[in-house]
Amino acid sequence: MRSLPSACGVFDRHPLAEWIRSYKTIESLDFDILAQGHGSVTFTKGDVSEGRQYFEDLRADVAQGMAAGKTLAELKESLLLEKYRSWAHYDALRKDNIEAAYLNLKNYP
C-alpha cells in the first residue's frame, strides 16, 4: 500500500472508525496475499496492517488537534504525518487527507 489515499470525498462519506473497523476485519482473515479490486497490485497482511495504522494515526492526530482548538488551516500546516513521508503521494495528498479527516470527524464525531 504505502500510498496516501485519495481521501475519496471525505473518505466516501463513511466514518473513519468504519474504515479502521474494515481494515481490522480484513486483518482477522487467514490469508497470505490480498488480491484487491483496484488494479493488479496484491498486498500482504502486513500491508493491510500498515494501511489501518495510517488511518488510526491520521484520525488520532487530527482529533487531537481539533480538541486543542486548532483550525483546519493550522492542522494542514502543522500536522506533517512524518511517519508516512516516504509513502507515495505524500506531498500531493497529505493536506487533502488532513482536510478529509477533519471534515469526517466533524460529521462523525
JSON list of C-alpha atoms in Angstrom, two decimals:
[
{"chain": "A", "resi": 1, "resn": "MET", "atom": "CA", "xyz": [0.00, 0.00, 0.00]},
{"chain": "A", "resi": 2, "resn": "ARG", "atom": "CA", "xyz": [2.38, 2.67, 1.25]},
{"chain": "A", "resi": 3, "resn": "SER", "atom": "CA", "xyz": [0.47, 5.35, -0.56]},
{"chain": "A", "resi": 4, "resn": "LEU", "atom": "CA", "xyz": [-1.65, 8.09, 0.95]},
{"chain": "A", "resi": 5, "resn": "PRO", "atom": "CA", "xyz": [-5.29, 7.54, -0.04]},
{"chain": "A", "resi": 6, "resn": "SER", "atom": "CA", "xyz": [-7.03, 10.00, -2.35]},
{"chain": "A", "resi": 7, "resn": "ALA", "atom": "CA", "xyz": [-9.44, 10.90, 0.50]},
{"chain": "A", "resi": 8, "resn": "CYS", "atom": "CA", "xyz": [-12.37, 9.87, -1.73]},
{"chain": "A", "resi": 9, "resn": "GLY", "atom": "CA", "xyz": [-14.69, 12.78, -0.94]},
{"chain": "A", "resi": 10, "resn": "VAL", "atom": "CA", "xyz": [-14.21, 12.82, 2.84]},
{"chain": "A", "resi": 11, "resn": "PHE", "atom": "CA", "xyz": [-13.41, 9.09, 2.78]},
{"chain": "A", "resi": 12, "resn": "ASP", "atom": "CA", "xyz": [-16.51, 8.08, 0.82]},
{"chain": "A", "resi": 13, "resn": "ARG", "atom": "CA", "xyz": [-18.75, 9.73, 3.42]},
{"chain": "A", "resi": 14, "resn": "HIS", "atom": "CA", "xyz": [-18.11, 6.94, 5.92]},
{"chain": "A", "resi": 15, "resn": "PRO", "atom": "CA", "xyz": [-16.79, 7.46, 9.45]},
{"chain": "A", "resi": 16, "resn": "LEU", "atom": "CA", "xyz": [-13.07, 6.88, 9.83]},
{"chain": "A", "resi": 17, "resn": "ALA", "atom": "CA", "xyz": [-13.95, 4.42, 12.60]},
{"chain": "A", "resi": 18, "resn": "GLU", "atom": "CA", "xyz": [-15.66, 2.27, 9.95]},
{"chain": "A", "resi": 19, "resn": "TRP", "atom": "CA", "xyz": [-12.62, 2.38, 7.67]},
{"chain": "A", "resi": 20, "resn": "ILE", "atom": "CA", "xyz": [-10.49, 1.23, 10.59]},
{"chain": "A", "resi": 21, "resn": "ARG", "atom": "CA", "xyz": [-13.00, -1.48, 11.51]},
{"chain": "A", "resi": 22, "resn": "SER", "atom": "CA", "xyz": [-12.96, -2.71, 7.89]},
{"chain": "A", "resi": 23, "resn": "TYR", "atom": "CA", "xyz": [-9.18, -2.96, 7.90]},
{"chain": "A", "resi": 24, "resn": "LYS", "atom": "CA", "xyz": [-9.30, -4.89, 11.18]},
{"chain": "A", "resi": 25, "resn": "THR", "atom": "CA", "xyz": [-11.87, -7.27, 9.69]},
{"chain": "A", "resi": 26, "resn": "ILE", "atom": "CA", "xyz": [-9.58, -7.96, 6.74]},
{"chain": "A", "resi": 27, "resn": "GLU", "atom": "CA", "xyz": [-6.63, -8.42, 9.10]},
{"chain": "A", "resi": 28, "resn": "SER", "atom": "CA", "xyz": [-8.60, -11.03, 11.05]},
{"chain": "A", "resi": 29, "resn": "LEU", "atom": "CA", "xyz": [-8.90, -13.24, 7.97]},
{"chain": "A", "resi": 30, "resn": "ASP", "atom": "CA", "xyz": [-6.45, -16.05, 7.30]},
{"chain": "A", "resi": 31, "resn": "PHE", "atom": "CA", "xyz": [-4.55, -15.04, 4.16]},
{"chain": "A", "resi": 32, "resn": "ASP", "atom": "CA", "xyz": [-1.07, -14.53, 2.80]},
{"chain": "A", "resi": 33, "resn": "ILE", "atom": "CA", "xyz": [-1.88, -12.39, -0.25]},
{"chain": "A", "resi": 34, "resn": "LEU", "atom": "CA", "xyz": [-4.81, -9.98, -0.70]},
{"chain": "A", "resi": 35, "resn": "ALA", "atom": "CA", "xyz": [-5.91, -9.59, -4.32]},
{"chain": "A", "resi": 36, "resn": "GLN", "atom": "CA", "xyz": [-7.93, -6.38, -4.06]},
{"chain": "A", "resi": 37, "resn": "GLY", "atom": "CA", "xyz": [-10.12, -4.71, -6.64]},
{"chain": "A", "resi": 38, "resn": "HIS", "atom": "CA", "xyz": [-8.07, -1.64, -7.59]},
{"chain": "A", "resi": 39, "resn": "GLY", "atom": "CA", "xyz": [-5.59, -2.60, -10.27]},
{"chain": "A", "resi": 40, "resn": "SER", "atom": "CA", "xyz": [-3.32, -5.60, -10.38]},
{"chain": "A", "resi": 41, "resn": "VAL", "atom": "CA", "xyz": [-1.39, -4.96, -7.15]},
{"chain": "A", "resi": 42, "resn": "THR", "atom": "CA", "xyz": [-1.57, -7.55, -4.39]},
{"chain": "A", "resi": 43, "resn": "PHE", "atom": "CA", "xyz": [-0.90, -6.93, -0.68]},
{"chain": "A", "resi": 44, "resn": "THR", "atom": "CA", "xyz": [0.25, -8.89, 2.32]},
{"chain": "A", "resi": 45, "resn": "LYS", "atom": "CA", "xyz": [-1.42, -8.90, 5.73]},
{"chain": "A", "resi": 46, "resn": "GLY", "atom": "CA", "xyz": [1.39, -6.58, 6.88]},
{"chain": "A", "resi": 47, "resn": "ASP", "atom": "CA", "xyz": [0.46, -4.11, 4.15]},
{"chain": "A", "resi": 48, "resn": "VAL", "atom": "CA", "xyz": [-3.14, -4.11, 5.36]},
{"chain": "A", "resi": 49, "resn": "SER", "atom": "CA", "xyz": [-1.95, -3.51, 8.93]},
{"chain": "A", "resi": 50, "resn": "GLU", "atom": "CA", "xyz": [0.12, -0.52, 7.79]},
{"chain": "A", "resi": 51, "resn": "GLY", "atom": "CA", "xyz": [-2.93, 0.91, 5.99]},
{"chain": "A", "resi": 52, "resn": "ARG", "atom": "CA", "xyz": [-5.03, 0.56, 9.14]},
{"chain": "A", "resi": 53, "resn": "GLN", "atom": "CA", "xyz": [-2.29, 2.16, 11.23]},
{"chain": "A", "resi": 54, "resn": "TYR", "atom": "CA", "xyz": [-2.23, 5.12, 8.84]},
{"chain": "A", "resi": 55, "resn": "PHE", "atom": "CA", "xyz": [-5.96, 5.72, 9.31]},
{"chain": "A", "resi": 56, "resn": "GLU", "atom": "CA", "xyz": [-5.64, 5.33, 13.09]},
{"chain": "A", "resi": 57, "resn": "ASP", "atom": "CA", "xyz": [-2.74, 7.79, 13.22]},
{"chain": "A", "resi": 58, "resn": "LEU", "atom": "CA", "xyz": [-4.46, 10.29, 10.93]},
{"chain": "A", "resi": 59, "resn": "ARG", "atom": "CA", "xyz": [-7.67, 10.13, 12.94]},
{"chain": "A", "resi": 60, "resn": "ALA", "atom": "CA", "xyz": [-5.88, 10.44, 16.29]},
{"chain": "A", "resi": 61, "resn": "ASP", "atom": "CA", "xyz": [-3.64, 13.32, 15.18]},
{"chain": "A", "resi": 62, "resn": "VAL", "atom": "CA", "xyz": [-6.47, 15.32, 13.62]},
{"chain": "A", "resi": 63, "resn": "ALA", "atom": "CA", "xyz": [-8.78, 14.66, 16.60]},
{"chain": "A", "resi": 64, "resn": "GLN", "atom": "CA", "xyz": [-6.05, 15.79, 18.99]},
{"chain": "A", "resi": 65, "resn": "GLY", "atom": "CA", "xyz": [-5.55, 18.99, 17.02]},
{"chain": "A", "resi": 66, "resn": "MET", "atom": "CA", "xyz": [-9.28, 19.66, 16.93]},
{"chain": "A", "resi": 67, "resn": "ALA", "atom": "CA", "xyz": [-9.52, 19.10, 20.69]},
{"chain": "A", "resi": 68, "resn": "ALA", "atom": "CA", "xyz": [-6.72, 21.63, 21.13]},
{"chain": "A", "resi": 69, "resn": "GLY", "atom": "CA", "xyz": [-8.76, 24.17, 19.17]},
{"chain": "A", "resi": 70, "resn": "LYS", "atom": "CA", "xyz": [-6.64, 24.21, 16.02]},
{"chain": "A", "resi": 71, "resn": "THR", "atom": "CA", "xyz": [-8.32, 25.32, 12.82]},
{"chain": "A", "resi": 72, "resn": "LEU", "atom": "CA", "xyz": [-8.27, 23.25, 9.66]},
{"chain": "A", "resi": 73, "resn": "ALA", "atom": "CA", "xyz": [-5.74, 25.64, 8.13]},
{"chain": "A", "resi": 74, "resn": "GLU", "atom": "CA", "xyz": [-3.47, 25.28, 11.18]},
{"chain": "A", "resi": 75, "resn": "LEU", "atom": "CA", "xyz": [-3.70, 21.49, 11.06]},
{"chain": "A", "resi": 76, "resn": "LYS", "atom": "CA", "xyz": [-2.89, 21.37, 7.36]},
{"chain": "A", "resi": 77, "resn": "GLU", "atom": "CA", "xyz": [0.29, 23.34, 8.03]},
{"chain": "A", "resi": 78, "resn": "SER", "atom": "CA", "xyz": [1.38, 21.79, 11.34]},
{"chain": "A", "resi": 79, "resn": "LEU", "atom": "CA", "xyz": [0.40, 18.14, 11.02]},
{"chain": "A", "resi": 80, "resn": "LEU", "atom": "CA", "xyz": [3.19, 16.57, 8.99]},
{"chain": "A", "resi": 81, "resn": "LEU", "atom": "CA", "xyz": [2.49, 12.83, 9.41]},
{"chain": "A", "resi": 82, "resn": "GLU", "atom": "CA", "xyz": [6.27, 12.31, 9.36]},
{"chain": "A", "resi": 83, "resn": "LYS", "atom": "CA", "xyz": [5.98, 8.54, 9.70]},
{"chain": "A", "resi": 84, "resn": "TYR", "atom": "CA", "xyz": [4.40, 8.45, 6.23]},
{"chain": "A", "resi": 85, "resn": "ARG", "atom": "CA", "xyz": [6.71, 10.91, 4.44]},
{"chain": "A", "resi": 86, "resn": "SER", "atom": "CA", "xyz": [8.18, 8.13, 2.27]},
{"chain": "A", "resi": 87, "resn": "TRP", "atom": "CA", "xyz": [4.77, 6.92, 1.09]},
{"chain": "A", "resi": 88, "resn": "ALA", "atom": "CA", "xyz": [3.64, 7.63, -2.46]},
{"chain": "A", "resi": 89, "resn": "HIS", "atom": "CA", "xyz": [1.65, 10.82, -2.99]},
{"chain": "A", "resi": 90, "resn": "TYR", "atom": "CA", "xyz": [2.67, 12.23, 0.41]},
{"chain": "A", "resi": 91, "resn": "ASP", "atom": "CA", "xyz": [3.35, 15.72, -0.93]},
{"chain": "A", "resi": 92, "resn": "ALA", "atom": "CA", "xyz": [0.28, 15.78, -3.16]},
{"chain": "A", "resi": 93, "resn": "LEU", "atom": "CA", "xyz": [-2.25, 14.30, -0.73]},
{"chain": "A", "resi": 94, "resn": "ARG", "atom": "CA", "xyz": [-1.15, 14.99, 2.87]},
{"chain": "A", "resi": 95, "resn": "LYS", "atom": "CA", "xyz": [-3.17, 18.19, 3.22]},
{"chain": "A", "resi": 96, "resn": "ASP", "atom": "CA", "xyz": [-6.16, 16.65, 1.40]},
{"chain": "A", "resi": 97, "resn": "ASN", "atom": "CA", "xyz": [-6.12, 13.71, 3.84]},
{"chain": "A", "resi": 98, "resn": "ILE", "atom": "CA", "xyz": [-5.98, 16.06, 6.83]},
{"chain": "A", "resi": 99, "resn": "GLU", "atom": "CA", "xyz": [-8.90, 18.07, 5.47]},
{"chain": "A", "resi": 100, "resn": "ALA", "atom": "CA", "xyz": [-10.90, 14.92, 4.74]},
{"chain": "A", "resi": 101, "resn": "ALA", "atom": "CA", "xyz": [-10.22, 13.59, 8.25]},
{"chain": "A", "resi": 102, "resn": "TYR", "atom": "CA", "xyz": [-11.13, 16.95, 9.80]},
{"chain": "A", "resi": 103, "resn": "LEU", "atom": "CA", "xyz": [-14.45, 17.15, 7.94]},
{"chain": "A", "resi": 104, "resn": "ASN", "atom": "CA", "xyz": [-15.09, 13.45, 8.59]},
{"chain": "A", "resi": 105, "resn": "LEU", "atom": "CA", "xyz": [-14.59, 13.90, 12.34]},
{"chain": "A", "resi": 106, "resn": "LYS", "atom": "CA", "xyz": [-16.89, 16.94, 12.33]},
{"chain": "A", "resi": 107, "resn": "ASN", "atom": "CA", "xyz": [-19.60, 14.85, 10.65]},
{"chain": "A", "resi": 108, "resn": "TYR", "atom": "CA", "xyz": [-18.95, 11.62, 12.57]},
{"chain": "A", "resi": 109, "resn": "PRO", "atom": "CA", "xyz": [-17.52, 12.56, 15.99]}
]
